[in-house]
Each structure stands twice: as structure tokens, then as C-alpha cells.
């Protein structure tokens, strides 16, 4: 059982380049999330999708877009990467109910130079 | 005021001791609380969830919730060097959208 799978695991971009981070879950979860983690800042929510067909901004959405492609997949796109977007990105999923627990992918370490 | 606050540590305890990790949250209506463990360079791993006031035990771990004081804690009994990690507290605010708000984490060091 793979759980939450993210690709790629590592990426180096030049300033201004674009890329899409992919995330897929096989737990039949309704809700999916994208977080970034920076030293001393903890996990900050970028965007989330409460259910298939819906997406909402989190705490730090600027510079990002998301697509909930289907129930399994939730992608994060950086249209024009900036050095401030250097971070570790985590995708997570949950059942989307009051007592649902979130499970994380292995993360993507992104460096923008 | 941050929504979820934790002391960043490091909290150092000797092997075999009890480690006590604390977390406070600002939204009084929050109903779901979670503890995650994160080893350096790895993703967060769920340890425990708690939803009702009181204690919940799972092996060496005990989560404690006090909604009146807006306080949740994690006790690790018989701490082992392998418990050395960052512990993240997460709260589901009462917005109905089930988004998880995390504290910045407490770094725990268990000394052999």
C-alpha cells in the first residue's frame, strides 16, 4: 500500500522557470493538501482540496496554483519560480471528516537558484 | 498570536526518562488534535490523535487534552535515543473544512 506518493523527490530550478509537483494517494481519501516546510516556520498550508472538484487557498498561496485532477491526484504548480520558494514541499491526504487523520507523502526538496 | 504554539526546544532528556511535549492552540472550538513525529530529512509520521478531554495511551505514548485550557500534550515514557526527532502538534480548526494547522514543532533529544 503506497499511501501518498509525490514526484519528484528533488528538483533544482532557475529563477523564472515553471514546474509542477505531482501527488497521488491510493487511500480513497476525499481531502488533499499541499504544505511547505521552512526552517523555524513549521508546516504552512499552501492550498487544499476538501473534496474532488474544490480547491481553496491556505496560509501562503501566492505564487502557486493547484489542480485537483481527480479524487486521487492533486498537483501544485509554480508558474515562475522565485528563490523564496526554495523549500520542502509535502502533500498530504485525509478522509475529510472530523476525526480524520492526515497522512503525508515523502516530500519534494525544491531549490530555486 | 499563532494558532498553534509549541516550544521549539531542544528538549533534552536522558534515556529512560519521561519526555513531556506541550502545545497550545488559539481556536477554542477546535475538536481534533494530532501529534506527528518527524525525523530529520523525512516526512511527518502520525503518532496519535485525540478528540476528547483526558488521556489517551498508546504504548509508550500518552496524549493529554484539556479543551478548557486549550492545551494538548504528549508524554513519551521510557524515552529511547530513537525517539530523538521533532514532534509536531496539529489542530483541526472548527471551520468544517478539515485543514490541519501545525505548530513549528519541538525538537527532542534523548541522551544515551
PDB file of C-alpha atoms in Angstrom:
ATOM      1  CA  UNK A   1       0.000   0.000   0.000  1.00  0.00           C
ATOM      2  CA  UNK A   2       1.822   3.118  -1.245  1.00  0.00           C
ATOM      3  CA  UNK A   3      -0.238   5.752   0.639  1.00  0.00           C
ATOM      4  CA  UNK A   4       0.710   9.213  -0.629  1.00  0.00           C
ATOM      5  CA  UNK A   5       3.248   9.415  -3.436  1.00  0.00           C
ATOM      6  CA  UNK A   6       4.968  12.618  -4.521  1.00  0.00           C
ATOM      7  CA  UNK A   7       7.158  13.261  -7.533  1.00  0.00           C
ATOM      8  CA  UNK A   8       9.858  14.381  -7.947  1.00  0.00           C
ATOM      9  CA  UNK A   9      11.823  13.945  -4.710  1.00  0.00           C
ATOM     10  CA  UNK A  10      14.414  16.583  -5.598  1.00  0.00           C
ATOM     11  CA  UNK A  11      14.387  19.459  -8.064  1.00  0.00           C
ATOM     12  CA  UNK A  12      16.589  22.429  -8.875  1.00  0.00           C
ATOM     13  CA  UNK A  13      15.032  25.269 -10.857  1.00  0.00           C
ATOM     14  CA  UNK A  14      16.342  28.514 -12.184  1.00  0.00           C
ATOM     15  CA  UNK A  15      14.501  31.690 -11.263  1.00  0.00           C
ATOM     16  CA  UNK A  16      11.559  32.175 -13.614  1.00  0.00           C
ATOM     17  CA  UNK A  17      11.218  28.530 -14.609  1.00  0.00           C
ATOM     18  CA  UNK A  18       7.966  26.685 -14.059  1.00  0.00           C
ATOM     19  CA  UNK A  19       7.267  23.211 -12.777  1.00  0.00           C
ATOM     20  CA  UNK A  20       4.511  21.003 -11.442  1.00  0.00           C
ATOM     21  CA  UNK A  21       4.754  18.845  -8.347  1.00  0.00           C
ATOM     22  CA  UNK A  22       2.653  15.729  -8.573  1.00  0.00           C
ATOM     23  CA  UNK A  23       0.834  13.969  -5.741  1.00  0.00           C
ATOM     24  CA  UNK A  24      -1.308  10.842  -5.761  1.00  0.00           C
ATOM     25  CA  UNK A  25      -2.978   8.908  -2.944  1.00  0.00           C
ATOM     26  CA  UNK A  26      -4.423   5.425  -3.009  1.00  0.00           C
ATOM     27  CA  UNK A  27      -6.386   5.555   0.271  1.00  0.00           C
ATOM     28  CA  UNK A  28      -9.636   6.803  -1.314  1.00  0.00           C
ATOM     29  CA  UNK A  29      -9.339   9.999   0.715  1.00  0.00           C
ATOM     30  CA  UNK A  30     -11.584  12.952  -0.002  1.00  0.00           C
ATOM     31  CA  UNK A  31      -9.259  15.768   1.076  1.00  0.00           C
ATOM     32  CA  UNK A  32      -5.754  16.608  -0.096  1.00  0.00           C
ATOM     33  CA  UNK A  33      -3.268  19.268   0.947  1.00  0.00           C
ATOM     34  CA  UNK A  34      -0.045  20.958  -0.074  1.00  0.00           C
ATOM     35  CA  UNK A  35       2.296  22.255   2.637  1.00  0.00           C
ATOM     36  CA  UNK A  36       5.708  23.844   2.549  1.00  0.00           C
ATOM     37  CA  UNK A  37       8.200  23.499   5.363  1.00  0.00           C
ATOM     38  CA  UNK A  38      10.939  26.007   6.039  1.00  0.00           C
ATOM     39  CA  UNK A  39      13.377  26.085   8.971  1.00  0.00           C
ATOM     40  CA  UNK A  40      11.766  27.667  12.014  1.00  0.00           C
ATOM     41  CA  UNK A  41       8.427  28.128  10.224  1.00  0.00           C
ATOM     42  CA  UNK A  42       6.902  24.716  10.590  1.00  0.00           C
ATOM     43  CA  UNK A  43       4.442  23.320   8.060  1.00  0.00           C
ATOM     44  CA  UNK A  44       2.436  26.015   6.320  1.00  0.00           C
ATOM     45  CA  UNK A  45      -0.613  25.228   4.241  1.00  0.00           C
ATOM     46  CA  UNK A  46      -0.389  26.435   0.639  1.00  0.00           C
ATOM     47  CA  UNK A  47      -3.625  25.074  -0.845  1.00  0.00           C
ATOM     48  CA  UNK A  48      -6.050  22.343  -0.015  1.00  0.00           C
ATOM     49  CA  UNK A  49      -8.855  20.452  -1.681  1.00  0.00           C
ATOM     50  CA  UNK A  50     -11.660  19.459   0.674  1.00  0.00           C
ATOM     51  CA  UNK A  51     -13.178  17.194  -1.959  1.00  0.00           C
ATOM     52  CA  UNK A  52     -12.864  16.374  -5.634  1.00  0.00           C
ATOM     53  CA  UNK A  53     -13.668  19.446  -7.686  1.00  0.00           C
ATOM     54  CA  UNK A  54     -12.901  22.017  -4.984  1.00  0.00           C
ATOM     55  CA  UNK A  55      -9.733  23.884  -4.060  1.00  0.00           C
ATOM     56  CA  UNK A  56      -9.085  26.639  -1.531  1.00  0.00           C
ATOM     57  CA  UNK A  57      -6.224  28.862  -0.514  1.00  0.00           C
ATOM     58  CA  UNK A  58      -4.308  28.184   2.631  1.00  0.00           C
ATOM     59  CA  UNK A  59      -1.938  30.417   4.549  1.00  0.00           C
ATOM     60  CA  UNK A  60       0.702  31.007   1.824  1.00  0.00           C
ATOM     61  CA  UNK A  61      -0.895  30.631  -1.651  1.00  0.00           C
ATOM     62  CA  UNK A  62       0.898  33.411  -3.520  1.00  0.00           C
ATOM     63  CA  UNK A  63       2.998  32.164  -6.429  1.00  0.00           C
ATOM     64  CA  UNK A  64       1.277  28.779  -6.606  1.00  0.00           C
ATOM     65  CA  UNK A  65      -1.631  27.175  -8.389  1.00  0.00           C
ATOM     66  CA  UNK A  66      -3.222  23.787  -7.840  1.00  0.00           C
ATOM     67  CA  UNK A  67      -5.334  21.301  -9.730  1.00  0.00           C
ATOM     68  CA  UNK A  68      -7.414  18.502  -8.255  1.00  0.00           C
ATOM     69  CA  UNK A  69      -7.262  16.289 -11.304  1.00  0.00           C
ATOM     70  CA  UNK A  70      -9.464  13.550  -9.834  1.00  0.00           C
ATOM     71  CA  UNK A  71     -10.040  12.012  -6.420  1.00  0.00           C
ATOM     72  CA  UNK A  72      -6.534  10.505  -6.376  1.00  0.00           C
ATOM     73  CA  UNK A  73      -4.383  13.318  -7.715  1.00  0.00           C
ATOM     74  CA  UNK A  74      -3.606  16.851  -6.567  1.00  0.00           C
ATOM     75  CA  UNK A  75      -0.867  18.831  -8.309  1.00  0.00           C
ATOM     76  CA  UNK A  76       0.952  22.019  -7.326  1.00  0.00           C
ATOM     77  CA  UNK A  77       2.305  24.352  -9.989  1.00  0.00           C
ATOM     78  CA  UNK A  78       4.909  27.057  -9.715  1.00  0.00           C
ATOM     79  CA  UNK A  79       4.430  29.314 -12.745  1.00  0.00           C
ATOM     80  CA  UNK A  80       7.545  31.461 -12.304  1.00  0.00           C
ATOM     81  CA  UNK A  81       9.818  30.126  -9.584  1.00  0.00           C
ATOM     82  CA  UNK A  82      11.486  32.523  -7.166  1.00  0.00           C
ATOM     83  CA  UNK A  83      14.298  31.877  -4.665  1.00  0.00           C
ATOM     84  CA  UNK A  84      11.759  32.452  -1.861  1.00  0.00           C
ATOM     85  CA  UNK A  85      10.037  29.261  -2.996  1.00  0.00           C
ATOM     86  CA  UNK A  86      13.065  27.175  -2.062  1.00  0.00           C
ATOM     87  CA  UNK A  87      11.566  24.793   0.468  1.00  0.00           C
ATOM     88  CA  UNK A  88      10.492  21.250   1.177  1.00  0.00           C
ATOM     89  CA  UNK A  89       7.009  20.576  -0.135  1.00  0.00           C
ATOM     90  CA  UNK A  90       4.726  17.946   1.358  1.00  0.00           C
ATOM     91  CA  UNK A  91       1.488  16.590   0.009  1.00  0.00           C
ATOM     92  CA  UNK A  92      -0.976  15.061   2.453  1.00  0.00           C
ATOM     93  CA  UNK A  93      -4.400  13.470   2.343  1.00  0.00           C
ATOM     94  CA  UNK A  94      -7.197  12.713   4.793  1.00  0.00           C
ATOM     95  CA  UNK A  95     -10.688  11.283   4.796  1.00  0.00           C
ATOM     96  CA  UNK A  96     -12.024  14.819   5.201  1.00  0.00           C
ATOM     97  CA  UNK A  97     -14.086  14.218   8.300  1.00  0.00           C
ATOM     98  CA  UNK A  98     -13.942  15.487  11.866  1.00  0.00           C
ATOM     99  CA  UNK A  99     -11.801  12.671  13.212  1.00  0.00           C
ATOM    100  CA  UNK A 100      -9.813  12.041  10.079  1.00  0.00           C
ATOM    101  CA  UNK A 101      -6.060  11.909  10.285  1.00  0.00           C
ATOM    102  CA  UNK A 102      -3.727  13.329   7.660  1.00  0.00           C
ATOM    103  CA  UNK A 103      -1.029  11.204   6.040  1.00  0.00           C
ATOM    104  CA  UNK A 104       1.979  12.646   4.277  1.00  0.00           C
ATOM    105  CA  UNK A 105       3.988  11.909   1.189  1.00  0.00           C
ATOM    106  CA  UNK A 106       7.773  11.688   1.327  1.00  0.00           C
ATOM    107  CA  UNK A 107       8.299  15.290   0.295  1.00  0.00           C
ATOM    108  CA  UNK A 108       9.917  17.218  -2.555  1.00  0.00           C
ATOM    109  CA  UNK A 109      13.049  19.229  -1.863  1.00  0.00           C
ATOM    110  CA  UNK A 110      12.986  22.199  -4.225  1.00  0.00           C
ATOM    111  CA  UNK A 111      15.839  24.641  -4.711  1.00  0.00           C
ATOM    112  CA  UNK A 112      15.395  27.763  -6.831  1.00  0.00           C
ATOM    113  CA  UNK A 113      18.657  29.411  -7.877  1.00  0.00           C
TER     114      UNK A 113
ATOM    115  CA  UNK B   1      -0.911  35.041  18.386  1.00  0.00           C
ATOM    116  CA  UNK B   2      -0.126  31.914  16.388  1.00  0.00           C
ATOM    117  CA  UNK B   3      -2.927  29.422  16.027  1.00  0.00           C
ATOM    118  CA  UNK B   4      -0.815  26.536  17.340  1.00  0.00           C
ATOM    119  CA  UNK B   5       2.198  27.170  19.541  1.00  0.00           C
ATOM    120  CA  UNK B   6       4.991  24.887  20.644  1.00  0.00           C
ATOM    121  CA  UNK B   7       8.303  25.465  22.353  1.00  0.00           C
ATOM    122  CA  UNK B   8      10.973  24.881  19.691  1.00  0.00           C
ATOM    123  CA  UNK B   9      13.406  23.266  22.146  1.00  0.00           C
ATOM    124  CA  UNK B  10      15.609  21.399  22.020  1.00  0.00           C
ATOM    125  CA  UNK B  11      14.227  19.405  24.901  1.00  0.00           C
ATOM    126  CA  UNK B  12      16.923  17.097  26.191  1.00  0.00           C
ATOM    127  CA  UNK B  13      16.069  14.112  28.378  1.00  0.00           C
ATOM    128  CA  UNK B  14      18.167  11.140  29.491  1.00  0.00           C
ATOM    129  CA  UNK B  15      17.406   7.693  28.145  1.00  0.00           C
ATOM    130  CA  UNK B  16      14.650   6.010  30.147  1.00  0.00           C
ATOM    131  CA  UNK B  17      13.115   9.283  31.351  1.00  0.00           C
ATOM    132  CA  UNK B  18       9.689  10.729  30.539  1.00  0.00           C
ATOM    133  CA  UNK B  19       9.654  13.388  27.832  1.00  0.00           C
ATOM    134  CA  UNK B  20       6.833  15.919  28.060  1.00  0.00           C
ATOM    135  CA  UNK B  21       5.926  17.927  24.973  1.00  0.00           C
ATOM    136  CA  UNK B  22       3.385  20.725  25.095  1.00  0.00           C
ATOM    137  CA  UNK B  23       1.164  22.554  22.642  1.00  0.00           C
ATOM    138  CA  UNK B  24      -1.382  25.346  22.986  1.00  0.00           C
ATOM    139  CA  UNK B  25      -3.964  26.415  20.431  1.00  0.00           C
ATOM    140  CA  UNK B  26      -5.953  29.574  19.993  1.00  0.00           C
ATOM    141  CA  UNK B  27      -9.264  28.467  18.462  1.00  0.00           C
ATOM    142  CA  UNK B  28     -11.450  27.373  21.360  1.00  0.00           C
ATOM    143  CA  UNK B  29     -13.836  25.446  19.113  1.00  0.00           C
ATOM    144  CA  UNK B  30     -11.148  23.081  17.774  1.00  0.00           C
ATOM    145  CA  UNK B  31     -12.101  19.445  18.168  1.00  0.00           C
ATOM    146  CA  UNK B  32      -9.370  17.294  16.608  1.00  0.00           C
ATOM    147  CA  UNK B  33      -5.759  17.186  17.735  1.00  0.00           C
ATOM    148  CA  UNK B  34      -2.795  15.257  16.420  1.00  0.00           C
ATOM    149  CA  UNK B  35       0.821  14.543  17.227  1.00  0.00           C
ATOM    150  CA  UNK B  36       3.323  13.825  14.467  1.00  0.00           C
ATOM    151  CA  UNK B  37       6.947  12.759  14.665  1.00  0.00           C
ATOM    152  CA  UNK B  38       9.404  13.975  12.048  1.00  0.00           C
ATOM    153  CA  UNK B  39      12.930  12.671  11.719  1.00  0.00           C
ATOM    154  CA  UNK B  40      15.451  14.940  10.035  1.00  0.00           C
ATOM    155  CA  UNK B  41      15.001  14.865   6.262  1.00  0.00           C
ATOM    156  CA  UNK B  42      11.847  12.737   6.470  1.00  0.00           C
ATOM    157  CA  UNK B  43       8.123  13.400   6.268  1.00  0.00           C
ATOM    158  CA  UNK B  44       5.816  13.775   9.292  1.00  0.00           C
ATOM    159  CA  UNK B  45       4.532  10.487  10.682  1.00  0.00           C
ATOM    160  CA  UNK B  46       1.315  10.317  12.700  1.00  0.00           C
ATOM    161  CA  UNK B  47       1.814   9.164  16.288  1.00  0.00           C
ATOM    162  CA  UNK B  48      -1.515   9.835  17.951  1.00  0.00           C
ATOM    163  CA  UNK B  49      -4.824  11.591  17.582  1.00  0.00           C
ATOM    164  CA  UNK B  50      -7.047  12.765  20.437  1.00  0.00           C
ATOM    165  CA  UNK B  51     -10.538  14.221  20.354  1.00  0.00           C
ATOM    166  CA  UNK B  52     -11.882  14.156  23.935  1.00  0.00           C
ATOM    167  CA  UNK B  53     -10.676  15.707  27.157  1.00  0.00           C
ATOM    168  CA  UNK B  54      -8.431  13.466  29.192  1.00  0.00           C
ATOM    169  CA  UNK B  55      -5.690  10.999  28.424  1.00  0.00           C
ATOM    170  CA  UNK B  56      -5.217   8.577  25.570  1.00  0.00           C
ATOM    171  CA  UNK B  57      -2.489   5.965  25.794  1.00  0.00           C
ATOM    172  CA  UNK B  58      -0.783   4.004  23.024  1.00  0.00           C
ATOM    173  CA  UNK B  59       2.247   2.013  24.079  1.00  0.00           C
ATOM    174  CA  UNK B  60       4.875   4.393  25.450  1.00  0.00           C
ATOM    175  CA  UNK B  61       2.941   7.431  24.254  1.00  0.00           C
ATOM    176  CA  UNK B  62       0.189   9.289  26.120  1.00  0.00           C
ATOM    177  CA  UNK B  63      -1.660  12.241  24.671  1.00  0.00           C
ATOM    178  CA  UNK B  64      -3.443  14.589  27.047  1.00  0.00           C
ATOM    179  CA  UNK B  65      -6.119  17.090  26.075  1.00  0.00           C
ATOM    180  CA  UNK B  66      -7.578  19.930  28.113  1.00  0.00           C
ATOM    181  CA  UNK B  67     -10.011  21.923  25.987  1.00  0.00           C
ATOM    182  CA  UNK B  68     -10.814  24.407  28.762  1.00  0.00           C
ATOM    183  CA  UNK B  69      -7.161  25.417  28.915  1.00  0.00           C
ATOM    184  CA  UNK B  70      -6.660  24.954  25.140  1.00  0.00           C
ATOM    185  CA  UNK B  71      -3.750  22.695  25.814  1.00  0.00           C
ATOM    186  CA  UNK B  72      -2.612  19.367  24.416  1.00  0.00           C
ATOM    187  CA  UNK B  73       0.468  17.434  25.460  1.00  0.00           C
ATOM    188  CA  UNK B  74       2.390  14.304  24.554  1.00  0.00           C
ATOM    189  CA  UNK B  75       4.222  12.185  27.100  1.00  0.00           C
ATOM    190  CA  UNK B  76       6.819   9.684  25.993  1.00  0.00           C
ATOM    191  CA  UNK B  77       7.671   7.150  28.685  1.00  0.00           C
ATOM    192  CA  UNK B  78      10.972   5.247  28.803  1.00  0.00           C
ATOM    193  CA  UNK B  79      12.448   7.583  26.183  1.00  0.00           C
ATOM    194  CA  UNK B  80      14.895   5.992  23.754  1.00  0.00           C
ATOM    195  CA  UNK B  81      17.569   7.598  21.560  1.00  0.00           C
ATOM    196  CA  UNK B  82      15.424   6.540  18.587  1.00  0.00           C
ATOM    197  CA  UNK B  83      12.739   8.945  19.869  1.00  0.00           C
ATOM    198  CA  UNK B  84      15.049  11.854  19.052  1.00  0.00           C
ATOM    199  CA  UNK B  85      13.107  13.820  16.437  1.00  0.00           C
ATOM    200  CA  UNK B  86      10.935  16.880  16.005  1.00  0.00           C
ATOM    201  CA  UNK B  87       7.395  16.497  17.313  1.00  0.00           C
ATOM    202  CA  UNK B  88       4.672  18.453  15.571  1.00  0.00           C
ATOM    203  CA  UNK B  89       1.323  19.324  17.084  1.00  0.00           C
ATOM    204  CA  UNK B  90      -1.568  19.771  14.638  1.00  0.00           C
ATOM    205  CA  UNK B  91      -5.083  21.059  15.175  1.00  0.00           C
ATOM    206  CA  UNK B  92      -8.178  20.868  13.020  1.00  0.00           C
ATOM    207  CA  UNK B  93      -9.906  24.240  13.468  1.00  0.00           C
ATOM    208  CA  UNK B  94     -13.702  24.291  13.617  1.00  0.00           C
ATOM    209  CA  UNK B  95     -14.153  25.616  10.113  1.00  0.00           C
ATOM    210  CA  UNK B  96     -15.698  22.445   8.735  1.00  0.00           C
ATOM    211  CA  UNK B  97     -13.060  22.125   6.026  1.00  0.00           C
ATOM    212  CA  UNK B  98     -10.684  19.820   7.957  1.00  0.00           C
ATOM    213  CA  UNK B  99      -7.459  21.647   7.240  1.00  0.00           C
ATOM    214  CA  UNK B 100      -4.626  20.881   9.605  1.00  0.00           C
ATOM    215  CA  UNK B 101      -2.808  23.758  11.285  1.00  0.00           C
ATOM    216  CA  UNK B 102       0.642  22.848  12.585  1.00  0.00           C
ATOM    217  CA  UNK B 103       2.853  24.229  15.276  1.00  0.00           C
ATOM    218  CA  UNK B 104       6.507  24.809  14.494  1.00  0.00           C
ATOM    219  CA  UNK B 105       7.494  21.660  16.370  1.00  0.00           C
ATOM    220  CA  UNK B 106       9.581  20.752  19.398  1.00  0.00           C
ATOM    221  CA  UNK B 107      12.947  19.129  18.854  1.00  0.00           C
ATOM    222  CA  UNK B 108      13.522  16.272  21.300  1.00  0.00           C
ATOM    223  CA  UNK B 109      16.970  14.867  22.057  1.00  0.00           C
ATOM    224  CA  UNK B 110      17.193  11.673  24.092  1.00  0.00           C
ATOM    225  CA  UNK B 111      20.665  11.286  25.546  1.00  0.00           C
ATOM    226  CA  UNK B 112      22.104   7.766  25.818  1.00  0.00           C
TER     227      UNK B 112
END
